[in-house]
mmCIF file of C-alpha atoms in Angstrom:
data_model
loop_
_atom_site.group_PDB
_atom_site.id
_atom_site.type_symbol
_atom_site.label_atom_id
_atom_site.label_comp_id
_atom_site.label_asym_id
_atom_site.label_seq_id
_atom_site.Cartn_x
_atom_site.Cartn_y
_atom_site.Cartn_z
ATOM 1 C CA MET A 1 -12.147 52.231 -37.904
ATOM 2 C CA ASP A 2 -14.804 52.174 -36.193
ATOM 3 C CA ILE A 3 -16.802 55.485 -34.908
ATOM 4 C CA ILE A 4 -17.992 54.832 -31.042
ATOM 5 C CA ARG A 5 -19.994 57.272 -29.519
ATOM 6 C CA ILE A 6 -20.345 56.855 -25.491
ATOM 7 C CA SER A 7 -23.092 58.821 -23.445
ATOM 8 C CA GLU A 8 -21.192 60.129 -20.482
ATOM 9 C CA ASN A 9 -21.748 62.758 -18.428
ATOM 10 C CA THR A 10 -18.304 65.488 -18.919
ATOM 11 C CA ASP A 11 -17.438 68.295 -16.671
ATOM 12 C CA ASN A 12 -17.569 70.665 -19.753
ATOM 13 C CA GLY A 13 -21.612 69.129 -20.006
ATOM 14 C CA ASN A 14 -21.276 66.827 -22.918
ATOM 15 C CA LYS A 15 -23.909 64.530 -23.120
ATOM 16 C CA TYR A 16 -21.398 61.661 -24.767
ATOM 17 C CA ILE A 17 -17.870 61.316 -26.463
ATOM 18 C CA GLU A 18 -16.999 60.344 -30.315
ATOM 19 C CA MET A 19 -14.421 58.761 -31.087
ATOM 20 C CA LEU A 20 -13.009 57.339 -34.227
ATOM 21 C CA LEU A 21 -10.676 54.256 -33.838
ATOM 22 C CA SER A 22 -9.138 51.599 -35.314
ATOM 23 C CA VAL A 23 -10.180 48.433 -34.223
ATOM 24 C CA TYR A 24 -9.023 44.875 -35.195
ATOM 25 C CA SER A 25 -11.021 41.384 -34.853
ATOM 26 C CA PHE A 26 -9.292 38.091 -35.085
ATOM 27 C CA LYS A 27 -9.948 34.840 -34.715
ATOM 28 C CA GLU A 28 -7.406 32.934 -31.596
ATOM 29 C CA ASP A 29 -8.020 29.342 -31.353
ATOM 30 C CA ASN A 30 -11.863 29.069 -29.819
ATOM 31 C CA SER A 31 -11.725 33.060 -29.183
ATOM 32 C CA TYR A 32 -12.494 35.600 -30.842
ATOM 33 C CA ILE A 33 -9.467 39.143 -29.769
ATOM 34 C CA THR A 34 -11.035 42.589 -30.627
ATOM 35 C CA TYR A 35 -7.973 45.242 -30.262
ATOM 36 C CA CYS A 36 -7.285 48.953 -30.428
ATOM 37 C CA PRO A 37 -4.175 50.277 -30.638
ATOM 38 C CA SER A 38 -4.263 53.728 -30.007
ATOM 39 C CA LEU A 39 -6.047 53.003 -26.801
ATOM 40 C CA ASP A 40 -4.625 49.404 -26.036
ATOM 41 C CA LEU A 41 -7.698 48.113 -25.832
ATOM 42 C CA SER A 42 -8.666 44.233 -26.020
ATOM 43 C CA SER A 43 -11.686 41.806 -25.567
ATOM 44 C CA TYR A 44 -12.338 38.664 -26.767
ATOM 45 C CA GLY A 45 -15.687 36.845 -27.110
ATOM 46 C CA THR A 46 -16.969 32.760 -28.619
ATOM 47 C CA THR A 47 -18.189 34.986 -30.792
ATOM 48 C CA GLU A 48 -16.591 37.798 -32.964
ATOM 49 C CA SER A 49 -20.314 40.379 -32.957
ATOM 50 C CA HIS A 50 -19.526 38.948 -28.491
ATOM 51 C CA ALA A 51 -16.056 40.380 -28.968
ATOM 52 C CA ARG A 52 -17.313 43.523 -30.366
ATOM 53 C CA LYS A 53 -20.103 44.260 -27.729
ATOM 54 C CA SER A 54 -17.328 43.321 -24.954
ATOM 55 C CA PHE A 55 -15.155 45.101 -26.395
ATOM 56 C CA ARG A 56 -17.363 48.472 -25.922
ATOM 57 C CA ASP A 57 -18.514 47.887 -22.591
ATOM 58 C CA VAL A 58 -14.529 47.999 -21.953
ATOM 59 C CA LEU A 59 -13.854 51.402 -23.728
ATOM 60 C CA GLU A 60 -17.248 52.586 -21.509
ATOM 61 C CA MET A 61 -15.976 51.625 -18.165
ATOM 62 C CA THR A 62 -12.395 52.378 -19.499
ATOM 63 C CA ILE A 63 -13.308 56.207 -20.396
ATOM 64 C CA GLU A 64 -16.307 56.084 -17.681
ATOM 65 C CA HIS A 65 -12.942 55.830 -15.069
ATOM 66 C CA MET A 66 -11.014 58.338 -16.858
ATOM 67 C CA ILE A 67 -13.588 60.973 -16.581
ATOM 68 C CA ASP A 68 -14.256 60.331 -12.732
ATOM 69 C CA ASN A 69 -11.197 60.801 -11.674
ATOM 70 C CA ASN A 70 -10.804 63.699 -14.011
ATOM 71 C CA THR A 71 -7.531 61.757 -16.385
ATOM 72 C CA LEU A 72 -9.108 61.706 -19.746
ATOM 73 C CA ALA A 73 -6.238 64.090 -21.386
ATOM 74 C CA LYS A 74 -3.706 62.936 -19.115
ATOM 75 C CA ASP A 75 -4.783 59.208 -19.797
ATOM 76 C CA PHE A 76 -5.410 60.317 -24.188
ATOM 77 C CA GLU A 77 -1.540 62.080 -23.787
ATOM 78 C CA ARG A 78 -0.144 58.707 -22.211
ATOM 79 C CA HIS A 79 -1.059 56.801 -25.302
ATOM 80 C CA GLY A 80 -0.130 59.037 -27.245
ATOM 81 C CA TRP A 81 -3.083 61.039 -28.721
ATOM 82 C CA LYS A 82 -2.267 64.440 -29.557
ATOM 83 C CA THR A 83 -4.107 67.499 -28.417
ATOM 84 C CA ARG A 84 -5.446 70.277 -30.152
ATOM 85 C CA GLU A 85 -6.825 73.786 -30.056
ATOM 86 C CA MET A 86 -9.959 74.160 -30.153
ATOM 87 C CA ASP A 87 -13.391 74.878 -28.656
ATOM 88 C CA SER A 88 -12.800 72.110 -26.828
ATOM 89 C CA PRO A 89 -10.541 69.523 -26.574
ATOM 90 C CA ARG A 90 -10.010 67.656 -28.743
ATOM 91 C CA PHE A 91 -7.529 64.426 -29.837
ATOM 92 C CA ASN A 92 -5.785 62.941 -32.097
ATOM 93 C CA PRO A 93 -5.258 59.050 -31.925
ATOM 94 C CA SER A 94 -2.029 58.048 -31.775
ATOM 95 C CA ASN A 95 -0.338 55.754 -35.110
ATOM 96 C CA TYR A 96 1.017 52.806 -32.855
ATOM 97 C CA CYS A 97 0.063 51.078 -35.940
ATOM 98 C CA SER A 98 0.804 51.270 -39.456
ATOM 99 C CA ASP A 99 -1.957 48.700 -40.562
ATOM 100 C CA THR A 100 -4.683 50.508 -42.855
ATOM 101 C CA ARG A 101 -7.252 47.684 -42.945
ATOM 102 C CA GLU A 102 -10.267 48.806 -41.870
ATOM 103 C CA SER A 103 -11.950 46.522 -38.902
ATOM 104 C CA GLY A 104 -15.096 43.787 -40.451
ATOM 105 C CA THR A 105 -18.205 45.179 -38.817
#
């Protein structure tokens, strides 16, 4: 599991979004692929480090797009995340992947 903190301004004044995600990296042919099953996002690079940085960029752009379009909750729920009732909206990621291996860093 990776803890990913993304700095974004949100409607409720939060300065960041913190996510605990399963992110897997693997080599395929001459590229490294980084994949997050709970958001169905992936990226690639010539090295594992490059693939992981590229993934972070894709994730940040995705979250930014969701916030800008006010679809964050709807998009998370569409990916199978469940909302927990608390002071502020919180989501539990879906269990699309039963593999419990932790990603390499």
